[in-house]
Each structure stands twice: as C-alpha cells, then as structure tokens.
XYZ file of C-alpha atoms in Angstrom:
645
model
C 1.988 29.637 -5.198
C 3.237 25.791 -5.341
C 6.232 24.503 -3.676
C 9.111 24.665 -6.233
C 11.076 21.108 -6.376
C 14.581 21.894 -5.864
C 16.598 18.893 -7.710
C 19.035 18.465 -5.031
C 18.481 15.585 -2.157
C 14.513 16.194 -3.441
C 14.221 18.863 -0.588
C 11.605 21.836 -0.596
C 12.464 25.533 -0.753
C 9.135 27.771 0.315
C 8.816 30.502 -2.666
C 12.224 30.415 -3.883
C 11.510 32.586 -7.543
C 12.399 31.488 -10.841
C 15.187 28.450 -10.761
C 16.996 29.225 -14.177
C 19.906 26.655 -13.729
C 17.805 23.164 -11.728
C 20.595 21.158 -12.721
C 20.631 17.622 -13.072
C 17.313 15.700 -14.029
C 16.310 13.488 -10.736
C 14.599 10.329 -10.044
C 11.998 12.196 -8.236
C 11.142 14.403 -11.036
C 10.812 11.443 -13.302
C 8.926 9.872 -11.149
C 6.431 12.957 -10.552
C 6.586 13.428 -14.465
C 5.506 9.993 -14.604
C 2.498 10.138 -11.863
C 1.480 13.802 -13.892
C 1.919 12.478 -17.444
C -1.560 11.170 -19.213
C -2.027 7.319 -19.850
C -2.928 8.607 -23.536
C 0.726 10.086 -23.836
C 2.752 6.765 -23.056
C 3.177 5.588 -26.844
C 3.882 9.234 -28.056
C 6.175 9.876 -25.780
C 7.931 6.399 -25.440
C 8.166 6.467 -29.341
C 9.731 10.154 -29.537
C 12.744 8.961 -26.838
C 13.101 5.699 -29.287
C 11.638 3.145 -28.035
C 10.167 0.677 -30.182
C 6.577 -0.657 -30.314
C 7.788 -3.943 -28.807
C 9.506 -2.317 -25.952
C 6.585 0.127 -25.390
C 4.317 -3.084 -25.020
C 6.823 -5.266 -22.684
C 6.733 -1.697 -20.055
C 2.478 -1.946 -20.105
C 2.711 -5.991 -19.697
C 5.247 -5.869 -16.696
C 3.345 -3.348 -14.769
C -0.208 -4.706 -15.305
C -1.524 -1.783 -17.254
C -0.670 0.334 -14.540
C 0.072 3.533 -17.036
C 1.885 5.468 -14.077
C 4.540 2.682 -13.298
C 4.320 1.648 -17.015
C 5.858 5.677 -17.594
C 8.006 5.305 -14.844
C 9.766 2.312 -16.021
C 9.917 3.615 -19.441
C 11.704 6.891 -18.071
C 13.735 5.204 -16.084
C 14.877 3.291 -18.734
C 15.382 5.856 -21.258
C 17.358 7.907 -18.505
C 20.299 5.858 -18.421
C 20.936 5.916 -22.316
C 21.968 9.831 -21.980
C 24.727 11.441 -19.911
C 23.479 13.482 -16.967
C 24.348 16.911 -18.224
C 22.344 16.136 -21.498
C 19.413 14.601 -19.873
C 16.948 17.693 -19.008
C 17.761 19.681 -22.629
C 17.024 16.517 -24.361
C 13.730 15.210 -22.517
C 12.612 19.271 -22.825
C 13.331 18.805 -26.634
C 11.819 15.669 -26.725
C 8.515 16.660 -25.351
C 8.321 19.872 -27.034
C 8.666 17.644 -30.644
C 5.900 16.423 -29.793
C 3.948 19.005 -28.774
C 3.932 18.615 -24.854
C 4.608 22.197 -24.552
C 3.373 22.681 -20.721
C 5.679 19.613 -19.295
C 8.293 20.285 -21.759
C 8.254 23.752 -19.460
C 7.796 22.405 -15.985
C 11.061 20.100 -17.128
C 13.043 22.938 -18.091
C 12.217 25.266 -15.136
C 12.676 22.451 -12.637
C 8.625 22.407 -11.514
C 7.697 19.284 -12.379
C 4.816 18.359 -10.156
C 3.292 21.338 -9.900
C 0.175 20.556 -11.704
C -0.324 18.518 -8.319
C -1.699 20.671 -5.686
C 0.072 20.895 -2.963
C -1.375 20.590 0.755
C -2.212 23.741 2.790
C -0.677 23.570 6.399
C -4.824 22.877 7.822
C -5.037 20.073 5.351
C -1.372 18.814 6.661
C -2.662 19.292 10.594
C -5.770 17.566 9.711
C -3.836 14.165 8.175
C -1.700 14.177 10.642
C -4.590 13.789 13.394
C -6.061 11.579 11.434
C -3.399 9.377 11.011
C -2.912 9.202 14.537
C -6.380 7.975 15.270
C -5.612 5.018 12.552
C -2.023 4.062 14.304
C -3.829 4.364 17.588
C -6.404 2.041 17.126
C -4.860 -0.418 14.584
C -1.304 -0.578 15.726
C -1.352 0.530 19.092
C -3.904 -1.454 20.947
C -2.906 -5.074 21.951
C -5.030 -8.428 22.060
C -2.895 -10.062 24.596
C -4.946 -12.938 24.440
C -6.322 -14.389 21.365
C -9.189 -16.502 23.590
C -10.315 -12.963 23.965
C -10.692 -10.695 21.094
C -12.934 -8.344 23.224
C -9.808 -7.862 25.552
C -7.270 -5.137 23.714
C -4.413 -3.270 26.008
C -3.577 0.071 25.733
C 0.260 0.220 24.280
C 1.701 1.675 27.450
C -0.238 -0.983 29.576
C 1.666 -4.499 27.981
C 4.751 -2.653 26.141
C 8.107 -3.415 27.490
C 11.608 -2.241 26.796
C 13.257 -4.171 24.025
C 16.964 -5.001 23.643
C 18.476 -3.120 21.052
C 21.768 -3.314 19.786
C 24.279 -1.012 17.329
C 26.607 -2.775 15.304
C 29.681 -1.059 14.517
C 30.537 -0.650 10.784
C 32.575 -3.509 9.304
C 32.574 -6.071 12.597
C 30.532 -8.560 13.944
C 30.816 -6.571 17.090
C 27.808 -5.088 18.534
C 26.960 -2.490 21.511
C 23.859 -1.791 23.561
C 21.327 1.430 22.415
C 19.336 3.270 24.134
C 16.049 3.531 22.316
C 16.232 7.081 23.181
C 19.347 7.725 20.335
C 17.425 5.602 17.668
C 17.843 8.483 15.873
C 21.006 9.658 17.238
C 23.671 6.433 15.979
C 26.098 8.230 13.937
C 27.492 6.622 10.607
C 31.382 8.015 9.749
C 30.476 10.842 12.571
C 26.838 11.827 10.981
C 23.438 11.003 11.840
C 22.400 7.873 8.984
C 18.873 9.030 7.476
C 18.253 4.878 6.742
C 18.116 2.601 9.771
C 17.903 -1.201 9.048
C 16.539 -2.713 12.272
C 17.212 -6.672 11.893
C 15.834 -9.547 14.714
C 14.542 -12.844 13.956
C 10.617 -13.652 13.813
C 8.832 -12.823 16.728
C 11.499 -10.263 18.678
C 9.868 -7.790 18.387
C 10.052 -5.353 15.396
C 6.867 -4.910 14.779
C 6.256 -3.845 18.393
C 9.322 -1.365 18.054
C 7.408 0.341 15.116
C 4.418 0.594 17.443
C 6.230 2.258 20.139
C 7.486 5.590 17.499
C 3.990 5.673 16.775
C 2.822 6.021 20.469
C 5.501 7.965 20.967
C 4.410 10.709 17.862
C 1.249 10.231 19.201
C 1.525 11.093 23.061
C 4.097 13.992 22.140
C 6.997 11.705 23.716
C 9.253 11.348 20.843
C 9.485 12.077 17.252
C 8.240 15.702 17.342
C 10.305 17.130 14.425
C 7.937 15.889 12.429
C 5.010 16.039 11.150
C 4.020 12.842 10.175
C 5.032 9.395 11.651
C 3.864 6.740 8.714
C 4.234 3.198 9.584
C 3.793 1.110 6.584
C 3.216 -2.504 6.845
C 5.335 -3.794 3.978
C 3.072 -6.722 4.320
C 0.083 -4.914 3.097
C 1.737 -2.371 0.765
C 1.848 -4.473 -3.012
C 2.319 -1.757 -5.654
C 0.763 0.916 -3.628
C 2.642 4.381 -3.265
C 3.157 5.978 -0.084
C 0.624 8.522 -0.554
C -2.086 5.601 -1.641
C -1.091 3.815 1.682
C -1.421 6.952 3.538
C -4.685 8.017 2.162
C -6.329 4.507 3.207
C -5.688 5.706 7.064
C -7.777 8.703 6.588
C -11.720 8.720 7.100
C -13.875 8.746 4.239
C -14.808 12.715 5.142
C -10.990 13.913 4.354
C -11.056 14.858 0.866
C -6.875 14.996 0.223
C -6.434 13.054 -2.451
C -3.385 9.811 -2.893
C -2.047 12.100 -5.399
C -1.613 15.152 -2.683
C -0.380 12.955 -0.023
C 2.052 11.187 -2.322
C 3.581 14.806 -3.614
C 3.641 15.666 0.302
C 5.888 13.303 1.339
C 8.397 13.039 -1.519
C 8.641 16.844 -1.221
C 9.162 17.413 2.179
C 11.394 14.864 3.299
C 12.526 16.579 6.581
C 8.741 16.748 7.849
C 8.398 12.912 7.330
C 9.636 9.975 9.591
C 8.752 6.387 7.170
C 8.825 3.304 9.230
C 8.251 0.431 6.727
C 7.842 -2.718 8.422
C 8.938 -6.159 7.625
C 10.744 -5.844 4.282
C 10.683 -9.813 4.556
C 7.391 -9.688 3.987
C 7.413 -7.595 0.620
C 6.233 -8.953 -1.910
C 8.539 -6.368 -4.632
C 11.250 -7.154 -6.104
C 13.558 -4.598 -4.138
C 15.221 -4.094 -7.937
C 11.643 -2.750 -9.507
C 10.564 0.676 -9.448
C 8.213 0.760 -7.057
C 7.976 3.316 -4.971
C 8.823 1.552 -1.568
C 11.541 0.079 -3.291
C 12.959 2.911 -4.485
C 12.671 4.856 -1.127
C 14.358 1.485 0.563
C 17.077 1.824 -1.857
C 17.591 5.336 -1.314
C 17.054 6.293 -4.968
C 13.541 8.585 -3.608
C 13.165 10.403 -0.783
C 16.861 10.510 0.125
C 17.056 13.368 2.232
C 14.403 11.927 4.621
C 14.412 9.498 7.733
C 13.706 6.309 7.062
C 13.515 2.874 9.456
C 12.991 -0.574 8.038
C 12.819 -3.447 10.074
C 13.303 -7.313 8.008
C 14.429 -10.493 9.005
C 18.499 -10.806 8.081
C 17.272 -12.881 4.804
C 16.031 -10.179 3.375
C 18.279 -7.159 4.948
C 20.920 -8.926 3.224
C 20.234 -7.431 0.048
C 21.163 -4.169 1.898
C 24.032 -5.168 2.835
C 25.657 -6.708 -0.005
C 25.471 -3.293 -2.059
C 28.282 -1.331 -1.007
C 26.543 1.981 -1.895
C 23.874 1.374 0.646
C 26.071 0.029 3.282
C 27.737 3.652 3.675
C 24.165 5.646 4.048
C 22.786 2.839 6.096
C 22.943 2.503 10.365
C 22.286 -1.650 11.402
C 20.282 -1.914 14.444
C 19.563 -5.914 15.972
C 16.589 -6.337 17.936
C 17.428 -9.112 20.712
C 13.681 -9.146 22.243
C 13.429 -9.055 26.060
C 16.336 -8.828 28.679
C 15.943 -11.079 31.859
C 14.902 -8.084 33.391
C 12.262 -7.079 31.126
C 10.703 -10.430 30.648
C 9.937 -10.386 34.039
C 8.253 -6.902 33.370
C 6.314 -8.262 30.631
C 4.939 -11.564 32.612
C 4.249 -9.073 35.587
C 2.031 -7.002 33.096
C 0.476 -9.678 31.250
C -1.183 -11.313 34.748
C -1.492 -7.561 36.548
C -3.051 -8.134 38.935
C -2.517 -11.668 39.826
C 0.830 -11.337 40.992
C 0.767 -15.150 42.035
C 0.309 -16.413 38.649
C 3.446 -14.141 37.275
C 5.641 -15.034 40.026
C 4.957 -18.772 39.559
C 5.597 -18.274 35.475
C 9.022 -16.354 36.508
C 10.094 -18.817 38.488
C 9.088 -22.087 36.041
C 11.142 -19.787 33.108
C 13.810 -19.090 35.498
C 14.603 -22.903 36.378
C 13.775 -23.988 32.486
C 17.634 -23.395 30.959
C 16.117 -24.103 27.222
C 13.126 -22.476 27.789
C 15.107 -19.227 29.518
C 17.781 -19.415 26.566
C 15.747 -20.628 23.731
C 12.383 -19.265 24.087
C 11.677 -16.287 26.530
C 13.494 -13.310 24.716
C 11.458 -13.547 21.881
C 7.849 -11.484 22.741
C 6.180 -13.652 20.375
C 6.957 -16.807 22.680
C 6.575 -15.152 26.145
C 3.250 -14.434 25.342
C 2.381 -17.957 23.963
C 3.792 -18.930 27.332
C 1.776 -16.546 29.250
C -1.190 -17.612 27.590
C -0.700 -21.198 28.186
C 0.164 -20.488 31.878
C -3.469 -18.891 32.474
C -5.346 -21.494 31.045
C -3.526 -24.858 32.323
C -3.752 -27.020 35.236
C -0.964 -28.793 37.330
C -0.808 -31.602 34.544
C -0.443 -29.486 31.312
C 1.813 -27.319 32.562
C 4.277 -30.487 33.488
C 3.911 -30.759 29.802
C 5.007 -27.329 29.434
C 8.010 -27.587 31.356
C 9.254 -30.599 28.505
C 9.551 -27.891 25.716
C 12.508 -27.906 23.397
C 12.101 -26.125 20.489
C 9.768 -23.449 18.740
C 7.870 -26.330 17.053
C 6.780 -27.827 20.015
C 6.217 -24.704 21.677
C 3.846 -24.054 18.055
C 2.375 -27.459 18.094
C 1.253 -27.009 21.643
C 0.121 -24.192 21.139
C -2.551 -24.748 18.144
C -3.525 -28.036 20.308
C -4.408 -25.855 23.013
C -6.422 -23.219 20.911
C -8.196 -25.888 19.024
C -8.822 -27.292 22.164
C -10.344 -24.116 23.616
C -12.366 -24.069 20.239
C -13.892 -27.413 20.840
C -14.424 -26.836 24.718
C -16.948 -23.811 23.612
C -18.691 -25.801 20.750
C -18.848 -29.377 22.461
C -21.036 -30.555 25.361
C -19.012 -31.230 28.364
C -20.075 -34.755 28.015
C -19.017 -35.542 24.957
C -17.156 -39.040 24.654
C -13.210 -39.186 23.673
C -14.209 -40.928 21.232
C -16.257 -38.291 18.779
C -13.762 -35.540 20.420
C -10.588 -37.216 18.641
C -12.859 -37.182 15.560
C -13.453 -33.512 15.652
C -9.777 -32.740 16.922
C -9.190 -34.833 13.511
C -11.741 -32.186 11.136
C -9.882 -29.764 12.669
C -6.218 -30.994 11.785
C -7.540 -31.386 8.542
C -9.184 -27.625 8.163
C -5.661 -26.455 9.226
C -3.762 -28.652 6.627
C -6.145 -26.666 4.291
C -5.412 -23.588 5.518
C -1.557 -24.324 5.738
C -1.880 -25.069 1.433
C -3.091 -21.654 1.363
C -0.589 -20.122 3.495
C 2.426 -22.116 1.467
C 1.480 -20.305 -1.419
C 1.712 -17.452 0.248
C 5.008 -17.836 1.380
C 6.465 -18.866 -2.106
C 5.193 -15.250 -3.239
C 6.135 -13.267 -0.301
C 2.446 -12.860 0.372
C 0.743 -12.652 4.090
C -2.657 -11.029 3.312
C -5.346 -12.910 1.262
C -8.437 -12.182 0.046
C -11.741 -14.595 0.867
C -12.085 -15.539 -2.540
C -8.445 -17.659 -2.648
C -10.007 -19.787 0.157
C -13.049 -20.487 -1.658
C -11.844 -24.097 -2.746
C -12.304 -24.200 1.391
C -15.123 -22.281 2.546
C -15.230 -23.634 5.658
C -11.628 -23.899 6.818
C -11.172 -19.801 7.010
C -14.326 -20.048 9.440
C -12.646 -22.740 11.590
C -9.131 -21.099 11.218
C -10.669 -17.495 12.446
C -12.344 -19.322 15.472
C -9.426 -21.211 16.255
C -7.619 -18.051 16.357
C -4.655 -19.007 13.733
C -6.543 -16.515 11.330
C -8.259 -13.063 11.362
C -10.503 -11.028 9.031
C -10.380 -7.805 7.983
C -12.397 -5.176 5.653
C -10.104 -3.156 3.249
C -11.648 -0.432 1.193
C -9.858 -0.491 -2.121
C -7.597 2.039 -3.451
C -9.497 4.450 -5.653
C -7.310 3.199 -9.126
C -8.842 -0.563 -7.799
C -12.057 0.579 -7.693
C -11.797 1.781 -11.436
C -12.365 -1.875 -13.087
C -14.215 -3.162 -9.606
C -17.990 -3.457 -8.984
C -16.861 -3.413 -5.462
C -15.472 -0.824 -2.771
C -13.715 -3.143 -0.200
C -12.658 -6.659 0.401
C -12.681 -8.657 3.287
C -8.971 -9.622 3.670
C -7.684 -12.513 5.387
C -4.135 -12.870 7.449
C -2.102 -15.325 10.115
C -2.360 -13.816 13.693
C 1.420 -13.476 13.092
C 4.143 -14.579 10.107
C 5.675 -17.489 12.501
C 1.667 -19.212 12.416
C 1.830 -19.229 8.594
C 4.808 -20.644 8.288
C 4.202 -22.838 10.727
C 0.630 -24.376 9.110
C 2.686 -24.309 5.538
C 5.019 -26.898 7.171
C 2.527 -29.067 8.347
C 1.175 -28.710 5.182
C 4.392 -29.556 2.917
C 5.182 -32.512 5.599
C 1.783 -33.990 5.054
C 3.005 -33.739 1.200
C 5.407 -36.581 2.168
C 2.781 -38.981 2.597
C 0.056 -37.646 -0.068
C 1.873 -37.065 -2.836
C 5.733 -37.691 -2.690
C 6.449 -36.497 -6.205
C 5.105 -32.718 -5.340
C 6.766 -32.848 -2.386
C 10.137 -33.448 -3.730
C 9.412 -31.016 -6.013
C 8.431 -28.195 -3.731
C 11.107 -29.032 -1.045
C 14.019 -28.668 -3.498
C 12.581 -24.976 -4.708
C 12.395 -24.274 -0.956
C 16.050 -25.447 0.218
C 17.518 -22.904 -3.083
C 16.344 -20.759 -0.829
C 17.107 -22.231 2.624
C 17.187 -18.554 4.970
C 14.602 -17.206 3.548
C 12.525 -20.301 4.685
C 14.238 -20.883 7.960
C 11.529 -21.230 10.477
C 9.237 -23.245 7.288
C 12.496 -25.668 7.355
C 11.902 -25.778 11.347
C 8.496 -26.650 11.229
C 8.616 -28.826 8.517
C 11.258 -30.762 10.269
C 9.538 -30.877 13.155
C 6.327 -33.215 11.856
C 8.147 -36.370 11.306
C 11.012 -38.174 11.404
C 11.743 -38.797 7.287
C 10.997 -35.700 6.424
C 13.208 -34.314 8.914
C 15.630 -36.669 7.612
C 15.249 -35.750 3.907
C 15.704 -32.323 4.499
C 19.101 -32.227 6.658
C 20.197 -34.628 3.859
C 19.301 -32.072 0.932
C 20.749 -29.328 3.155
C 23.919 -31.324 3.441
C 24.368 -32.415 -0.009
C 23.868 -28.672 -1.448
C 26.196 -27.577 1.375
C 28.693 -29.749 -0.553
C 28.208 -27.838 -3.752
C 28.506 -24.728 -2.356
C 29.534 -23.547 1.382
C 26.546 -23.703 3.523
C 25.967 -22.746 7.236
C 26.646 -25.304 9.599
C 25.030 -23.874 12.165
C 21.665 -24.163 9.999
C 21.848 -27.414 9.563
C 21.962 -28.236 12.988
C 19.345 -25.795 14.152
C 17.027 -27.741 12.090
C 17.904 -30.879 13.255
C 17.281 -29.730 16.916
C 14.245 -28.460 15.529
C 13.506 -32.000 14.219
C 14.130 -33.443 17.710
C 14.721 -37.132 16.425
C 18.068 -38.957 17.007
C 18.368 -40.650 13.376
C 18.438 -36.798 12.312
C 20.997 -35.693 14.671
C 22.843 -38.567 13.609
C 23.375 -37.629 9.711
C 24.202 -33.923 10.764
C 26.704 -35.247 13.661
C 28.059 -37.651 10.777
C 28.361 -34.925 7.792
C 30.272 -32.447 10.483
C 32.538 -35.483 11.387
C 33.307 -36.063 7.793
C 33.826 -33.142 6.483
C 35.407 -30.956 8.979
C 38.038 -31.622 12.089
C 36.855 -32.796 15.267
C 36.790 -29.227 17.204
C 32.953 -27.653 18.269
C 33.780 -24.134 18.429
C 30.812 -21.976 20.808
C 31.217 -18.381 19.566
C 29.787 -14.918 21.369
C 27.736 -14.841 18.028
C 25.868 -17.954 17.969
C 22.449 -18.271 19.144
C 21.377 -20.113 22.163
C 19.174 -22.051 19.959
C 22.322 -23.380 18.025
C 24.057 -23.867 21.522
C 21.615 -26.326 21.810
C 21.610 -27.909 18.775
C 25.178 -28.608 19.047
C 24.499 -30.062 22.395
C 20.957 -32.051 20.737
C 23.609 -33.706 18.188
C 26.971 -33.774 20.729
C 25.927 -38.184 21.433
C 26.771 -38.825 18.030
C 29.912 -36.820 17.094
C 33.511 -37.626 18.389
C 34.523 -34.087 19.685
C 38.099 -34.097 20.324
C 38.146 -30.665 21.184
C 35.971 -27.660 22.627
C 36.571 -24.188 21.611
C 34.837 -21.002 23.477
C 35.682 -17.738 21.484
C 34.852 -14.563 23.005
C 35.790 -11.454 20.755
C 38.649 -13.297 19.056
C 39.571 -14.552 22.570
C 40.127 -18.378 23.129
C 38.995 -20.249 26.189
C-alpha cells in the first residue's frame, strides 16, 4: 500500500487505514494535486472554480507554460477565496462536476498523491548512496589553488573550524556556538526546524554546508536522517527539490523527479535541506515555487531546514513576523585567530616555513589581520599569492587596504600566470603590456556578462549568452576567473530540446563576478556616460543588495567613486540611509576627494561625535579612520553592550 498523507505539519503515518475526517485542505496537497493533475485539465478545472478565460491565460503566461506551476498558482489562488472548513467539500464538488471522479476521491479521503509511487526502503538506500557520491565529489573536494585544477583536497585535509555565532531573539546581542548544537539552538525553549545562517561574501557558508555533508557522509553527524540534500540556490531556477535531487543520481537509477519530489515532502523527519545562498536565487521568495515555499515555511514545515544568504536577502526573513518566531539566526564570522593559523598551516603542509612566514606578515598587518584574514575567501587569495611571489611582490602585498585591491591584485597575478605559460620568456615589455591590455579587455567583456547576471540574481550561464564573445569565456576559464561545466537537462527541458545537456558557465566564486561587473560598469563612465547613469541609479535603489558591486565599482577610479558616495548621500537625504555604508565604500574607493564628500555630508548633517560600536565591522573601523583627516570630531564614543567608554 502507499503512504497515506496525513494533513497535519505534512507528516507520514505508515498504513494508518481509512482517514474519514483529513481535515483542513493543505498547501502540500494542493501542491501534489497540482504536480498529479493533467496539463489537459487546467482550463476545465480553472473554469469550474470560476476563473475566467483571461485569468486562466495570465496563470500559463507567468509560469512559462509550465502546466504544473501554472495549476499550482491557479489553486493557490482559488484557495484563499473560500474559508478553510469549506475548502475540501467544495474542491471535491468541484471536481466531481466535472467529472474528475478519481481526484475528486483522493481529495475527499485525504490521499492526494497517491497516484505517485512511492519509494521502497532499497530504492531510498540506493539514493541516498548515490547522493553521497555526488556531494563527495562535487562539494566536498577542494581546488585550493586555482593555478592547479589537477590539485583537489580532500574536505578533512583544508577544512577548518568556522566562527559561528547565535543571536538571541530580539537583540543585537550575539553568543558563540558550537557547531556541534547546530541543531540543538532552542527558539522559546524548542528546537527551530528553520535555521537562517547569515555572513558576508566569502566567510564561509558555503564551506559550512560542505562540512554537514561530510559529516552525513563519514557517519559523523546528521545520522537521523536519511538524506542530507544540499541545494545550491544558485543553480536551482524553477526546479523542485525532487528535480534537483534526481540530477545527483547516475543515469542507471531509474527513480523518477516525480518519486523523489513525493519523498521528501512526505517524510519530512527523514530529510535534512540545506539550501545555499538564498542571495543568489533567482525567485521571487513571494512565488510559488517550491524552494520558496519550503523557505517560507508554507511546504515541508515539519522538516529541518538550513539556509545560508547574505543579510540583504535574509532580511526578507526577518521582516515577516510569522517567520521570525519559527526561525533560529546563526552569523558566520569566518576564521578565529586561532583557526586562521590552522588554515595557513594546512594550505602550505608541509612547508612549515612558508606558513610561519605568512602568519607572521598577517600577524604584524593590523588591516590585513582585521580587514581581510577572517574571511576564507581572502586567506586563501593570500595564501595563494604568498606561494607564488618573490621578496618584491610580496612588499606589495603588505600595502593592501581593502578587498578591491586585494581583487585587483589578485586577477593581475592570475593573468599574469596566464601569460607566463603562453609567452616566451623573452618576450619584450613592450608586446607583454599589449597582451596584459587583450586581456583587460576580454575581462571587461566578461564583466558585461556577469552585470547582467547580477541585475537578475543569476550566477550560472550557459555558452550560448557569451557568444557575442567567443573568445573571452576561453581566456576567462584560463585565467581562472571562470569555469565550465556539463549539465544534463532536466527531463521536462529535454521535452522541447534537441539536446540532453549544456555546458554551463560560472565565476570561481560570487565576490569575482561582482567584482568584473564593477570594472565593467566603471569602464561605463568613460564609454558611454548616459548608460552608466542609467544603470548606476537602478543599482543604488538597491544599494545592500549590491554592496561589494558598489565596492568594486568604487574602487576603479576616482569620479566614479565620487559619483557614487554622492548618489548614496543624496538618497540618504530622502530617506535614512546607513552611514556606515557610505563610508565603507569610500574606504573602498581609497581616494581622498571621496573621503572628503562623505567626511563633509557626516559633518553636515549630524553632530560632531564618531561613535565605534561592538557591532561594527573592522572594515568600517577603518573607514571611519580612512575619512577621520577631513572631519572635525569633537568627540569619540566606544559603546560596548550599551556601555560607554
């Protein structure tokens, strides 16, 4: 016999006989209804519940002709016209009118779904292994180095303890966790089945997913269930669960998306969903797509869920009070003094010479120590740059201020590693500075590309949207700013496709793409002024979400630098902005004319006193320092906790 849905919390009872009362009609039985329901029924249906022809057409037109979502919507929709003790009578009515006998009766009995088969415990052992071999190798190995793509780490060789911390419900204030009791923070005295883990690009969240997978894998954590799934939001579109889960599997595994997807909505308790980067998803969390739904906790509410997103994003969490209460917040603060050492010991195992050397240059380097070296993302640009220089370039090293320059130096130094490979050693400075040139120009290519990107929340690309540049995605993947990949296409792809797989294109990591986009919308300054207006004042509506593209942007010259503290100033006027943003991107900017209009604008508008809180970033320490020549400060204030020093 099928699994019978219970209604309640969408949990599974094994054989439980007929259900004569399944009480109210859930989103998850809609949403199976929906997924069961034949494309040819949409109109029929959709007309019997009242809808007009119109309305019918705008549902197909949103979702692409995607009949499933197209239902869903329509449901979804119709449910919130009736009250919820009239809902199941009247859709059972409804499809009985019209002759949908066999899901009027799954409706009414509460077994909606059950036209799905469901998995046998082999079939569930047999995903499970597989999807273990897919984390293994494509989340749990570790190119270190990107000069050597032949060179991946075991997990357990490179990983190193994070910092994580717990914040307590409705304060700022924030204590250390064990990533042992990830699972174990309690919300009003019970264990939260959503965790929100927030850090800034590059801290480290996507390594924290890796380390529940090893951790599932090696039988050293997460044992309660039977499948780990980490999704990378990144990749996951429209795609359901089960459709994201089913492209892990080897071609030889017959379960189908369909199976999978019923699986996991199901049996919520058996299921541990790690979505990462909910920054990088390109749904509208307010849709009713799956993930979103499951984020939202309007699907699989009775199972564990982590999500990991940069605070842009998380704030649309946060802000509904419904999902604050269900909801534990987790920061990620990237490495501890302690554990960076760890990490620069592992990286150069065994030359303990070159680690001890790189401690001790971090150790002496107050911005670089503060600023740079918690972030994973930067320690290992660091350690990178450290192996390959000589006395002179790392002098050069020991000037860096900011993430741009610590970006821009290191792109020069992979392009030049690109051109030391293809060039004779003899080669004049002359015709190098001209190739160093193609290059810059390749990248400004790329960086159009990657814009566009950003503006739609996009990371992965196919070949075909760099064909206006054929040769910059062959320059960008040598370089190393760029990497290819073969995706088979979902089976419902492959319907209207001559083709079974793509080649897919992505940035080695988020922080390079938006890094190229802002050399690409600085360059915009000087090419084409009126497009750059025009794209900087759609960007600064949306100032967090583009933080680090602000940074880099910034970063490539002095006027644009300039315009963009003045835009971010003038809208701050209209309505309150964060002062601490502002000058974070004029640090970023690192030019004196810039600091100037920030120090002026916080002179004008607001009293003499700096205030240094417990909460501000060390990068914003030293922004506030960057701008401190040009401001009259009357008066320092240190607050610690509420405490004033």
């Amino acid at each position: 016999m099928t699994n019978i849905l219970l209604l309640r919390s969408g949990d599974v009872e094994r054989n439980p006989g007929p259900n004569d009362n399944p009480g109210s009609l859930t989103e998850l039985e809609l949403y199976l209804l929906a997924d069961g329901m034949d494309s040819s029924d949409f109109r029929k249906v959709g007309l019997a519940l009242g809808f007009s022809e119109a309305q019918l057409s705008r549902f197909e037109k949103d979702k692409l002709g995607d009949s499933m979502h197209a239902t869903y919507q329509m449901l979804y929709e119709w449910r919130k016209t009736v009250r919820d003790s009239e809902a199941r009578e009247t859709l059972v009515d409804t499809l009985e009118s019209i002759k949908l006998v066999q899901l009027a009766d799954s409706v009414q009995k509460g077994q909606v779904g059950d036209d799905i088969p469901s998995m046998t415990e082999a079939e569930i052992k047999r995903v499970a292994e597989d999807v273990k071999r897919y984390l293994a190798i494509d989340l749990c190995q570790i190119q270190a180095d990107p000069l050597n793509s032949e060179l991946l780490l075991k997990f357990e060789r490179i990983f190193t303890n994070l910092t994580l911390m717990e914040e307590d419900k409705g304060t700022k204030h924030k204590t250390p966790l064990l990533y042992g009791d990830l699972l174990r923070t309690e919300v009003s005295g019970i264990y939260p089945k959503r965790l929100l883990v927030e850090g800034e690009g590059g801290v480290g969240k996507t390594t924290l997913c890796a380390k529940i997978a090893w951790d599932w894998i090696h039988g050293k954590g997460y044992q309660d269930f039977k499948l780990v799934l980490v999704v990378l939001l990144r990749e996951a579109k429209d795609k359901t669960v089960g459709e994201i889960v089913k492209s892990y599997l080897p071609k030889d595994n017959p379960v189908t998306a369909k199976k999978l997807n019923k699986y996991v909505l199901s049996n919520p308790k058996d299921v541990f969903l790690v979505l990462d980067g909910l920054d990088e998803f390109a749904v509208d969390l307010n849709s009713i797509q799956q993930i979103a739904l499951i984020t939202l906790n309007r699907l699989f509410e009775s199972g564990t869920v982590l999500i990991t997103s940069r605070q842009w994003r998380s704030d649309e969490i946060r802000k509904n009070a419904k999902l604050r209460k269900v909801f534990a917040f987790i920061a990620v603060e990237g490495f501890s003094a302690e554990n960076l050492s760890s990490y620069i010991t592992k990286f150069f195992h065994p030359d303990t010479a070159s680690s001890e050397d790189l401690n001790r240059f971090i150790s002496n380097n107050d911005v670089i120590r503060e600023n740079m070296a918690p972030y994973p993302i930067y320690t290992a640009m660091l350690c990178i740059m450290w192996k390959e220089f000589d006395g002179e370039r790392r002098e050069a090293m020991s000037k860096l201020q900011t993430f741009s320059q610590l970006f821009n130096e290191m792109i020069d130094f992979l392009v030049d590693h690109y051109l030391s490979k293809q060039m004779p050693s003899c080669i004049v400075e002359g015709k190098l500075r001209e190739h160093r040139s193609e290059i810059h120009h390749h990248l400004l290519q790329i960086g159009h590309i990657a814009f566009k990107g950003l503006l739609e929340r996009r990371l992965v690309f196919t070949e075909e949207e760099f064909q206006s540049y054929p040769e910059s995605i062959d320059v960008g993947c040598k370089v190393g700013v760029l990497t290819r990949e073969r995706k088979v296409l979902p089976r419902r792809d492959r319907r209207n496709n001559l083709i079974s797989a793509v080649q897919s294109v992505q940035f080695a990591h988020k922080l390079f793409q938006e890094y190229l986009s802002g050399m690409y919308l600085a360059s915009l300054y000087n090419s084409d002024r009126n497009e750059y207006h025009w794209l900087i004042a759609k960007i600064i509506t949306d100032a967090r979400e583009y933080r680090y593209l602000l940074y880099f942007t910034s970063a490539q010259q002095k006027e644009v630098g300039l315009n963009i503290v003045s835009r971010l100033t003038a809208r701050q006027r209209e309505r309150r902005h964060d002062d601490n943003f502002v000058v974070d991107v004029a640090y970023e900017s690192q030019d004196q004319t810039v600091a100037k209009a920030v120090a002026d604008h916080l002179s004008s508008e607001y009293s003499n006193t700096l205030e240094i809180t417990d909460e501000m970033q060390a990068h914003t320490v030293s922004g506030h320092i960057f701008i401190m020549n040009h401001r009259q400060v009357v008066r320092l204030r240190m607050t610690s906790f509420g405490l004033n020093t």
